[in-house]
mmCIF file of C-alpha atoms in Angstrom:
data_model
loop_
_atom_site.group_PDB
_atom_site.id
_atom_site.type_symbol
_atom_site.label_atom_id
_atom_site.label_comp_id
_atom_site.label_asym_id
_atom_site.label_seq_id
_atom_site.Cartn_x
_atom_site.Cartn_y
_atom_site.Cartn_z
ATOM 1 C CA MET A 202 109.304 -29.939 -6.381
ATOM 2 C CA ILE A 203 107.499 -33.530 -5.975
ATOM 3 C CA ASN A 204 106.767 -34.571 -9.318
ATOM 4 C CA LYS A 205 105.004 -37.815 -8.185
ATOM 5 C CA LEU A 206 105.175 -40.061 -5.208
ATOM 6 C CA ILE A 207 104.721 -44.089 -5.086
ATOM 7 C CA LEU A 208 103.560 -46.075 -2.068
ATOM 8 C CA LYS A 209 103.765 -49.462 -1.727
ATOM 9 C CA ASN A 210 102.800 -51.384 1.908
ATOM 10 C CA PHE A 211 102.224 -48.514 3.130
ATOM 11 C CA LYS A 212 99.964 -48.057 5.880
ATOM 12 C CA CYS A 213 96.338 -47.864 4.170
ATOM 13 C CA PHE A 214 97.701 -48.056 0.870
ATOM 14 C CA GLU A 215 98.688 -51.467 -0.663
ATOM 15 C CA GLU A 216 99.952 -49.180 -3.667
ATOM 16 C CA LEU A 217 99.038 -45.845 -4.451
ATOM 17 C CA GLU A 218 100.464 -43.383 -6.974
ATOM 18 C CA VAL A 219 100.028 -39.781 -6.810
ATOM 19 C CA ASN A 220 101.047 -37.079 -9.558
ATOM 20 C CA PHE A 221 101.092 -33.857 -7.921
ATOM 21 C CA SER A 222 101.167 -30.458 -9.240
ATOM 22 C CA THR A 223 102.059 -27.417 -7.768
ATOM 23 C CA VAL A 224 99.056 -26.428 -5.482
ATOM 24 C CA ASN A 225 97.558 -29.874 -4.174
ATOM 25 C CA VAL A 226 94.496 -30.384 -1.903
ATOM 26 C CA LEU A 227 94.232 -33.730 -0.477
ATOM 27 C CA THR A 228 90.532 -34.165 0.558
ATOM 28 C CA GLY A 229 88.381 -36.930 1.675
ATOM 29 C CA LEU A 230 86.246 -38.458 4.920
ATOM 30 C CA ASN A 231 88.526 -38.845 7.734
ATOM 31 C CA GLY A 232 91.058 -42.124 7.909
ATOM 32 C CA MET A 233 90.896 -42.521 4.029
ATOM 33 C CA GLY A 234 94.634 -42.022 3.773
ATOM 34 C CA LYS A 235 95.243 -37.980 3.103
ATOM 35 C CA SER A 236 97.866 -37.511 6.214
ATOM 36 C CA THR A 237 99.265 -41.095 5.131
ATOM 37 C CA VAL A 238 100.790 -39.311 2.145
ATOM 38 C CA ILE A 239 101.974 -36.457 4.234
ATOM 39 C CA GLN A 240 103.371 -38.548 6.781
ATOM 40 C CA SER A 241 105.359 -40.635 3.910
ATOM 41 C CA ILE A 242 107.349 -37.230 2.513
ATOM 42 C CA LEU A 243 108.075 -36.378 6.326
ATOM 43 C CA LEU A 244 109.390 -39.243 6.766
ATOM 44 C CA LEU A 245 111.738 -39.014 3.964
ATOM 45 C CA GLY A 246 112.396 -35.533 5.423
ATOM 46 C CA GLN A 247 113.291 -36.505 8.715
ATOM 47 C CA SER A 248 115.540 -39.118 7.606
ATOM 48 C CA GLN A 249 117.577 -37.108 4.736
ATOM 49 C CA LYS A 250 121.083 -37.623 5.781
ATOM 50 C CA ASN A 251 120.575 -41.176 6.499
ATOM 51 C CA ILE A 252 118.755 -42.687 3.190
ATOM 52 C CA ILE A 253 121.295 -40.633 1.188
ATOM 53 C CA SER A 254 123.852 -42.405 2.972
ATOM 54 C CA ASN A 255 122.561 -45.592 2.267
ATOM 55 C CA GLU A 256 121.119 -45.748 6.478
ATOM 56 C CA PRO A 257 117.878 -46.573 8.103
ATOM 57 C CA LEU A 258 114.249 -44.521 7.706
ATOM 58 C CA PHE A 259 113.205 -43.318 11.153
ATOM 59 C CA LEU A 260 109.662 -43.519 12.099
ATOM 60 C CA LYS A 261 110.433 -41.240 14.950
ATOM 61 C CA GLY A 262 111.828 -37.557 14.342
ATOM 62 C CA LYS A 263 111.824 -33.949 13.231
ATOM 63 C CA TYR A 264 108.454 -33.981 11.716
ATOM 64 C CA ALA A 265 106.380 -37.097 12.326
ATOM 65 C CA ASP A 266 106.229 -39.864 14.903
ATOM 66 C CA LEU A 267 104.386 -43.083 13.275
ATOM 67 C CA GLY A 268 105.234 -45.443 16.057
ATOM 68 C CA VAL A 269 106.984 -48.830 15.006
ATOM 69 C CA GLY A 270 107.222 -50.828 11.455
ATOM 70 C CA GLN A 271 103.895 -52.664 12.829
ATOM 71 C CA ASP A 272 102.216 -49.275 12.753
ATOM 72 C CA ILE A 273 103.199 -48.547 8.921
ATOM 73 C CA LEU A 274 103.037 -52.026 7.146
ATOM 74 C CA TYR A 275 100.043 -52.350 4.966
ATOM 75 C CA GLU A 276 97.571 -55.014 7.194
ATOM 76 C CA LYS A 277 97.526 -57.334 3.668
ATOM 77 C CA ALA A 278 100.488 -57.022 2.469
ATOM 78 C CA GLU A 279 102.394 -60.190 0.830
ATOM 79 C CA GLU A 280 105.609 -59.211 1.699
ATOM 80 C CA ASP A 281 107.493 -57.354 4.298
ATOM 81 C CA GLU A 282 108.503 -54.716 2.787
ATOM 82 C CA ILE A 283 108.163 -51.177 2.220
ATOM 83 C CA GLY A 284 108.251 -48.628 -1.021
ATOM 84 C CA ILE A 285 108.884 -45.454 -1.449
ATOM 85 C CA ASP A 286 109.109 -44.130 -4.761
ATOM 86 C CA ILE A 287 109.793 -40.387 -5.459
ATOM 87 C CA TRP A 288 110.248 -38.020 -8.367
ATOM 88 C CA VAL A 289 111.720 -34.468 -7.559
ATOM 89 C CA ASP A 290 112.200 -32.091 -10.588
ATOM 90 C CA ASP A 291 111.233 -35.774 -12.983
ATOM 91 C CA ASN A 292 114.862 -37.145 -10.697
ATOM 92 C CA GLU A 293 113.482 -40.425 -9.621
ATOM 93 C CA GLU A 294 114.739 -41.856 -6.100
ATOM 94 C CA LYS A 295 113.053 -45.908 -5.416
ATOM 95 C CA PHE A 296 113.485 -46.902 -1.683
ATOM 96 C CA LYS A 297 112.415 -49.922 -0.450
ATOM 97 C CA PHE A 298 112.732 -50.679 3.687
ATOM 98 C CA GLU A 299 112.976 -53.991 5.698
ATOM 99 C CA TYR A 300 110.198 -54.181 7.834
ATOM 100 C CA ARG A 301 111.168 -54.448 11.786
ATOM 101 C CA PRO A 302 107.629 -55.090 13.334
ATOM 102 C CA GLU A 303 108.917 -53.694 17.057
ATOM 103 C CA GLU A 304 111.601 -51.022 16.194
ATOM 104 C CA ASP A 305 111.039 -47.320 15.024
ATOM 105 C CA ILE A 306 113.935 -47.465 12.213
ATOM 106 C CA LEU A 307 113.696 -49.664 9.227
ATOM 107 C CA PRO A 308 116.727 -50.423 7.507
ATOM 108 C CA LEU A 309 117.233 -49.218 4.030
ATOM 109 C CA LYS A 310 116.963 -52.821 1.773
ATOM 110 C CA ASN A 311 117.745 -51.214 -1.563
ATOM 111 C CA ALA A 312 118.076 -46.784 -2.855
ATOM 112 C CA GLU A 313 118.043 -46.501 -6.904
ATOM 113 C CA LEU A 314 118.887 -42.854 -8.135
ATOM 114 C CA HIS A 315 118.017 -42.206 -11.827
ATOM 115 C CA GLY A 316 118.862 -38.463 -12.056
ATOM 116 C CA ASP A 317 120.620 -35.639 -9.766
ATOM 117 C CA ARG A 318 121.097 -36.828 -6.340
ATOM 118 C CA GLU A 319 121.644 -32.698 -5.749
ATOM 119 C CA SER A 320 118.183 -32.146 -6.412
ATOM 120 C CA PHE A 321 116.673 -34.479 -4.382
ATOM 121 C CA GLU A 322 118.975 -33.402 -1.457
ATOM 122 C CA GLN A 323 118.002 -29.740 -2.052
ATOM 123 C CA TRP A 324 114.494 -30.249 -2.128
ATOM 124 C CA ILE A 325 114.510 -32.200 1.029
ATOM 125 C CA ASP A 326 116.276 -29.114 2.663
ATOM 126 C CA ARG A 327 113.258 -26.550 1.552
ATOM 127 C CA ILE A 328 110.275 -28.502 3.297
ATOM 128 C CA PHE A 329 108.434 -26.616 5.803
ATOM 129 C CA TYR A 330 105.701 -28.629 7.763
ATOM 130 C CA LEU A 331 103.073 -27.001 9.959
ATOM 131 C CA SER A 332 100.781 -30.188 11.691
ATOM 132 C CA ALA A 333 97.284 -29.573 12.581
ATOM 133 C CA TYR A 334 97.995 -29.240 16.527
ATOM 134 C CA ARG A 335 99.438 -25.528 16.431
ATOM 135 C CA ILE A 336 100.327 -23.735 18.875
ATOM 136 C CA GLU A 337 97.642 -22.125 20.954
ATOM 137 C CA PRO A 338 97.380 -18.215 22.190
ATOM 138 C CA GLN A 339 99.356 -17.931 25.230
ATOM 139 C CA PHE A 340 100.780 -15.072 27.655
ATOM 140 C CA LEU A 341 104.458 -15.312 26.522
ATOM 141 C CA TYR A 342 106.457 -17.384 24.075
ATOM 142 C CA ARG A 343 109.973 -18.532 23.882
ATOM 143 C CA ILE A 344 112.425 -17.167 21.880
ATOM 144 C CA GLU A 345 115.115 -19.866 20.417
ATOM 145 C CA ASN A 346 118.687 -20.161 19.978
ATOM 146 C CA GLU A 347 120.562 -18.091 17.493
ATOM 147 C CA LYS A 348 120.180 -20.863 14.723
ATOM 148 C CA GLU A 349 116.917 -20.726 15.096
ATOM 149 C CA LEU A 350 116.657 -16.850 14.897
ATOM 150 C CA SER A 351 118.772 -16.708 11.547
ATOM 151 C CA GLU A 352 116.947 -19.539 9.678
ATOM 152 C CA ARG A 353 113.834 -19.935 8.124
ATOM 153 C CA TYR A 354 112.174 -22.265 10.175
ATOM 154 C CA PHE A 355 108.532 -22.257 12.070
ATOM 155 C CA GLY A 356 108.552 -25.410 14.067
ATOM 156 C CA LYS A 357 106.216 -28.078 13.038
ATOM 157 C CA ASP A 358 103.478 -26.352 15.212
ATOM 158 C CA GLY A 359 104.308 -23.081 14.126
ATOM 159 C CA GLU A 360 106.176 -22.440 17.693
ATOM 160 C CA PHE A 361 108.716 -20.602 16.280
ATOM 161 C CA ALA A 362 106.501 -18.261 14.077
ATOM 162 C CA ILE A 363 106.124 -15.694 15.893
ATOM 163 C CA GLN A 364 109.818 -15.006 16.589
ATOM 164 C CA TYR A 365 110.548 -15.385 13.187
ATOM 165 C CA LEU A 366 107.982 -12.749 12.621
ATOM 166 C CA GLN A 367 109.484 -10.738 14.772
ATOM 167 C CA PHE A 368 113.197 -10.891 13.588
ATOM 168 C CA HIS A 369 112.798 -11.570 9.969
ATOM 169 C CA GLY A 370 109.338 -9.192 9.475
ATOM 170 C CA SER A 371 111.481 -6.284 8.213
ATOM 171 C CA GLU A 372 112.885 -8.412 5.035
ATOM 172 C CA ASP A 373 111.179 -8.071 1.604
ATOM 173 C CA ILE A 374 109.175 -10.633 0.630
ATOM 174 C CA GLY A 375 110.866 -13.395 -2.065
ATOM 175 C CA ASN A 376 107.447 -14.117 -3.639
ATOM 176 C CA LYS A 377 105.891 -11.041 -5.024
ATOM 177 C CA ALA A 378 102.805 -13.135 -6.744
ATOM 178 C CA VAL A 379 101.448 -12.854 -2.654
ATOM 179 C CA MET A 380 101.894 -9.141 -2.487
ATOM 180 C CA ILE A 381 98.472 -7.425 -1.884
ATOM 181 C CA GLY A 382 97.443 -3.825 -0.897
ATOM 182 C CA ASP A 383 99.885 -0.940 -0.785
ATOM 183 C CA ALA A 384 102.318 -1.563 -3.656
ATOM 184 C CA GLY A 385 105.055 0.198 -1.308
ATOM 185 C CA LYS A 386 104.703 -2.216 1.490
ATOM 186 C CA ILE A 387 106.609 -4.955 0.538
ATOM 187 C CA THR A 388 108.043 -6.369 3.885
ATOM 188 C CA ILE A 389 106.804 -9.890 5.104
ATOM 189 C CA ALA A 390 105.498 -8.149 8.456
ATOM 190 C CA ASP A 391 103.163 -5.997 5.935
ATOM 191 C CA GLN A 392 102.031 -8.711 3.974
ATOM 192 C CA VAL A 393 101.276 -10.852 7.198
ATOM 193 C CA LYS A 394 99.630 -7.786 8.482
ATOM 194 C CA ALA A 395 97.608 -7.370 5.330
ATOM 195 C CA TRP A 396 96.828 -11.464 4.520
ATOM 196 C CA LEU A 397 95.771 -11.660 8.460
ATOM 197 C CA ASP A 398 93.190 -7.986 7.685
ATOM 198 C CA MET A 399 91.714 -9.973 4.712
ATOM 199 C CA ILE A 400 90.975 -13.358 7.210
ATOM 200 C CA SER A 401 89.868 -11.614 9.791
ATOM 201 C CA PRO A 402 89.264 -7.636 9.042
ATOM 202 C CA GLY A 403 91.044 -5.184 11.180
ATOM 203 C CA VAL A 404 93.167 -7.246 13.285
ATOM 204 C CA ALA A 405 97.280 -6.520 13.374
ATOM 205 C CA PRO A 406 99.727 -8.482 15.377
ATOM 206 C CA VAL A 407 101.800 -6.363 17.805
ATOM 207 C CA ILE A 408 105.193 -8.409 18.926
ATOM 208 C CA SER A 409 107.231 -7.638 21.722
ATOM 209 C CA VAL A 410 110.493 -9.564 22.798
ATOM 210 C CA ASN A 411 112.434 -9.558 26.076
ATOM 211 C CA MET A 412 115.523 -10.966 24.963
ATOM 212 C CA SER A 413 116.743 -11.378 28.819
ATOM 213 C CA SER A 414 113.980 -13.715 29.351
ATOM 214 C CA ARG A 415 114.071 -14.956 25.801
ATOM 215 C CA THR A 416 110.509 -14.477 25.629
ATOM 216 C CA ALA A 417 107.660 -12.750 23.123
ATOM 217 C CA GLU A 418 104.896 -11.171 23.597
ATOM 218 C CA LEU A 419 101.942 -11.218 21.122
ATOM 219 C CA LYS A 420 99.082 -9.099 20.922
ATOM 220 C CA TYR A 421 96.810 -7.799 18.727
ATOM 221 C CA GLU A 422 95.449 -4.436 17.866
ATOM 222 C CA TYR A 423 92.092 -3.833 15.456
ATOM 223 C CA ILE A 424 92.651 -0.657 13.157
ATOM 224 C CA GLU A 425 89.403 0.704 12.006
ATOM 225 C CA GLY A 426 90.012 3.788 9.138
ATOM 226 C CA ARG A 427 92.349 5.797 10.918
ATOM 227 C CA GLU A 428 91.583 4.535 14.179
ATOM 228 C CA LYS A 429 93.444 1.715 16.564
ATOM 229 C CA THR A 430 92.146 0.000 19.493
ATOM 230 C CA ASN A 431 94.101 -0.682 22.560
ATOM 231 C CA SER A 432 96.404 -3.726 22.168
ATOM 232 C CA TYR A 433 95.113 -7.214 23.507
ATOM 233 C CA LYS A 434 97.024 -10.365 24.827
ATOM 234 C CA SER A 435 96.806 -13.117 22.262
ATOM 235 C CA VAL A 436 95.029 -15.073 24.898
ATOM 236 C CA ASN A 437 91.732 -12.525 25.092
ATOM 237 C CA VAL A 438 91.775 -12.329 20.965
ATOM 238 C CA GLY A 439 89.780 -14.752 18.910
ATOM 239 C CA PHE A 440 91.511 -18.382 19.492
ATOM 240 C CA GLY A 441 91.533 -18.733 14.919
ATOM 241 C CA ILE A 442 94.025 -15.616 14.613
ATOM 242 C CA THR A 443 96.775 -16.820 16.296
ATOM 243 C CA TYR A 444 95.872 -20.707 15.238
ATOM 244 C CA VAL A 445 96.229 -19.169 12.092
ATOM 245 C CA LEU A 446 99.156 -16.738 11.797
ATOM 246 C CA PRO A 447 101.605 -19.760 11.292
ATOM 247 C CA VAL A 448 100.043 -20.414 8.436
ATOM 248 C CA VAL A 449 99.796 -16.872 7.073
ATOM 249 C CA VAL A 450 103.686 -16.382 7.986
ATOM 250 C CA ALA A 451 104.838 -19.398 6.099
ATOM 251 C CA LEU A 452 103.131 -18.863 2.830
ATOM 252 C CA VAL A 453 104.384 -14.966 2.757
ATOM 253 C CA SER A 454 107.785 -15.690 3.421
ATOM 254 C CA ALA A 455 107.585 -18.669 1.385
ATOM 255 C CA GLN A 456 110.108 -18.676 -1.620
ATOM 256 C CA LYS A 457 109.935 -19.967 -5.530
ATOM 257 C CA GLY A 458 111.161 -23.834 -5.023
ATOM 258 C CA ASP A 459 110.181 -24.088 -1.441
ATOM 259 C CA MET A 460 107.588 -27.042 -0.154
ATOM 260 C CA ILE A 461 104.477 -26.287 2.500
ATOM 261 C CA LEU A 462 103.251 -29.242 4.293
ATOM 262 C CA LEU A 463 99.645 -27.643 5.624
ATOM 263 C CA GLU A 464 97.603 -29.938 7.631
ATOM 264 C CA ASN A 465 93.978 -28.499 8.298
ATOM 265 C CA PRO A 466 94.793 -24.730 7.818
ATOM 266 C CA GLU A 467 91.560 -23.650 8.089
ATOM 267 C CA ALA A 468 90.590 -24.841 11.845
ATOM 268 C CA HIS A 469 89.400 -22.351 13.985
ATOM 269 C CA ILE A 470 88.915 -19.603 10.887
ATOM 270 C CA HIS A 471 85.154 -18.418 9.965
ATOM 271 C CA PRO A 472 84.138 -19.241 6.312
ATOM 272 C CA ARG A 473 85.090 -16.019 4.973
ATOM 273 C CA GLY A 474 88.875 -16.295 6.273
ATOM 274 C CA GLN A 475 88.804 -19.988 4.977
ATOM 275 C CA ARG A 476 88.693 -18.664 1.379
ATOM 276 C CA MET A 477 90.660 -16.079 2.151
ATOM 277 C CA LEU A 478 93.287 -18.513 2.937
ATOM 278 C CA GLY A 479 92.777 -20.413 -0.124
ATOM 279 C CA GLU A 480 93.589 -17.796 -2.286
ATOM 280 C CA LEU A 481 97.032 -17.002 -0.068
ATOM 281 C CA ILE A 482 97.515 -20.630 -0.774
ATOM 282 C CA ALA A 483 96.871 -20.027 -4.670
ATOM 283 C CA ALA A 484 99.231 -17.016 -4.554
ATOM 284 C CA ALA A 485 101.650 -19.094 -3.001
ATOM 285 C CA GLY A 486 101.854 -21.391 -5.775
ATOM 286 C CA ALA A 487 101.593 -18.806 -8.276
ATOM 287 C CA GLY A 488 105.030 -17.512 -7.243
ATOM 288 C CA GLY A 489 106.581 -20.921 -7.613
ATOM 289 C CA VAL A 490 105.614 -22.878 -3.971
ATOM 290 C CA GLN A 491 104.698 -26.198 -3.804
ATOM 291 C CA VAL A 492 101.944 -26.823 -1.467
ATOM 292 C CA ILE A 493 100.473 -29.710 -0.095
ATOM 293 C CA LEU A 494 97.364 -29.386 2.031
ATOM 294 C CA GLU A 495 95.105 -31.824 3.607
ATOM 295 C CA THR A 496 91.843 -29.671 4.195
ATOM 296 C CA HIS A 497 88.249 -30.710 4.799
ATOM 297 C CA SER A 498 87.112 -27.014 3.908
ATOM 298 C CA ASP A 499 85.028 -26.131 0.713
ATOM 299 C CA HIS A 500 85.768 -22.463 1.449
ATOM 300 C CA VAL A 501 89.703 -23.240 1.102
ATOM 301 C CA LEU A 502 88.884 -25.246 -2.206
ATOM 302 C CA ASN A 503 86.431 -22.444 -3.389
ATOM 303 C CA GLY A 504 89.629 -19.542 -2.641
ATOM 304 C CA ILE A 505 91.897 -21.805 -5.143
ATOM 305 C CA ARG A 506 89.299 -21.961 -7.669
ATOM 306 C CA VAL A 507 88.390 -18.380 -7.548
ATOM 307 C CA ALA A 508 91.902 -17.432 -7.641
ATOM 308 C CA VAL A 509 92.014 -19.762 -10.995
ATOM 309 C CA LYS A 510 89.006 -17.692 -12.174
ATOM 310 C CA LYS A 511 90.649 -14.625 -12.000
ATOM 311 C CA GLY A 512 93.716 -15.682 -13.619
ATOM 312 C CA LYS A 513 95.852 -15.758 -10.612
ATOM 313 C CA LEU A 514 96.497 -19.302 -10.839
ATOM 314 C CA ASP A 515 96.764 -21.786 -13.900
ATOM 315 C CA PRO A 516 94.359 -24.690 -13.489
ATOM 316 C CA LYS A 517 97.410 -26.962 -14.477
ATOM 317 C CA GLU A 518 99.272 -25.941 -11.539
ATOM 318 C CA THR A 519 96.665 -27.345 -9.365
ATOM 319 C CA GLY A 520 96.157 -31.295 -8.300
ATOM 320 C CA LEU A 521 92.405 -32.272 -6.268
ATOM 321 C CA PHE A 522 93.054 -35.634 -4.904
ATOM 322 C CA PHE A 523 90.067 -37.046 -3.459
ATOM 323 C CA PHE A 524 90.981 -40.169 -1.520
ATOM 324 C CA TYR A 525 87.946 -42.711 -0.519
ATOM 325 C CA LYS A 526 87.232 -46.719 0.138
ATOM 326 C CA ASP A 527 86.226 -48.884 -3.048
ATOM 327 C CA LYS A 528 83.342 -50.725 -2.059
ATOM 328 C CA GLU A 529 83.656 -52.683 -5.458
ATOM 329 C CA GLU A 530 87.578 -53.782 -4.854
ATOM 330 C CA SER A 531 87.205 -54.931 -1.085
ATOM 331 C CA TYR A 532 87.121 -51.045 0.226
ATOM 332 C CA LYS A 533 90.709 -50.679 -0.871
ATOM 333 C CA HIS A 534 91.863 -47.227 -0.276
ATOM 334 C CA LYS A 535 92.301 -45.269 -3.818
ATOM 335 C CA VAL A 536 91.899 -41.813 -5.101
ATOM 336 C CA LEU A 537 90.441 -40.157 -7.945
ATOM 337 C CA CYS A 538 91.330 -36.489 -9.097
ATOM 338 C CA PRO A 539 88.862 -34.330 -10.478
ATOM 339 C CA VAL A 540 90.038 -31.427 -13.188
ATOM 340 C CA LEU A 541 89.858 -27.803 -12.488
ATOM 341 C CA ASP A 542 89.062 -25.509 -15.543
ATOM 342 C CA ARG A 543 90.244 -21.793 -15.830
ATOM 343 C CA ASN A 544 86.789 -20.893 -15.268
ATOM 344 C CA GLY A 545 87.057 -22.776 -11.550
ATOM 345 C CA ARG A 546 84.736 -25.750 -12.239
ATOM 346 C CA LEU A 547 85.334 -29.130 -11.868
ATOM 347 C CA ASP A 548 84.825 -31.950 -14.892
ATOM 348 C CA GLU A 549 83.561 -34.620 -11.851
ATOM 349 C CA TRP A 550 82.382 -34.153 -8.608
ATOM 350 C CA PRO A 551 82.230 -37.559 -6.847
ATOM 351 C CA GLU A 552 80.036 -38.757 -3.953
ATOM 352 C CA GLY A 553 81.571 -37.612 -0.841
ATOM 353 C CA PHE A 554 83.384 -34.730 -2.290
ATOM 354 C CA PHE A 555 82.529 -31.507 -0.666
ATOM 355 C CA ASP A 556 79.161 -32.340 -1.429
ATOM 356 C CA GLU A 557 77.013 -32.221 2.204
ATOM 357 C CA TRP A 558 76.239 -28.936 1.621
ATOM 358 C CA ASP A 559 73.865 -29.555 -1.217
ATOM 359 C CA ASN A 560 72.699 -33.111 0.507
ATOM 360 C CA ALA A 561 71.896 -30.767 3.510
ATOM 361 C CA LEU A 562 69.812 -28.493 1.292
ATOM 362 C CA LEU A 563 68.074 -31.223 -0.436
ATOM 363 C CA GLU A 564 66.649 -32.138 2.950
ATOM 364 C CA LEU A 565 65.608 -28.503 3.854
ATOM 365 C CA LEU A 566 63.743 -27.934 0.660
#
């Protein structure tokens, strides 16, 4: 698990320190630096073999493409050096990278390890990332080679979540904290279906595979009591159901010690579904999965708050981060950290932190 992250001269931050918990919610207006935090972690993830061997940081790779050096150096940097310090299971790794304005690799200038390197290597191998640009409903989905079939890999856009659900759905879930519904239904497929039903009542995925053409077809049926509807192609069912499916698959199949990075998991989902998604995120965290999510949804936040009040997640296992520009310090990018108590209440509610409902209500009254 990541305990702490320090960025120096990285994109919009001159210096930023973030102390992570288990379930971490990154919020704030657009362009405040939420994605920058996630991107810094992804850069380490996609460059793992390089930086461990004292080689460069890749700005373009498996998880992210940030352009070239001049795209990520803080514009008011006083020195041509970018720093990323990270604490994993209380083991500190400090990296300093040379600035190459026109290149998409940054040579490693200096690396310091204080603790167990093996923890760092193992953590990187357990990163799962789903971008905001997840795969949309399609008539057919491609099936990858045997390596992807055997591994727990969803693709950064969720493009392999359907094949994972088809070929691994019969396996028992590893994190019992996410279990809901019938106690006898403990497989990944059962629990994905149960959580989808909470997010969009009655819906159930139906997957068929043609290995000769290496394609999969995704359909949905609706269950009402003991009755089932016909199966409908994903392109003819609500867009948001397919868009959220990889998020549900990733959270349900996650195991203790995994880290899941999510961008806007609430996209195209109605408010009830967003809240239930928050409860699923909290459940995954309660089972030892570290989740770092960027969101603009007060409903997702409220789902996490409700889970805390119900005693399903310790408030100490939550971290809230509100990114903003400080007008009193030349509009530097900073972060505030409201604290959640056992009743799901916050110790402070900064201006701009999910307050638009109240602002609109004041104008309506």
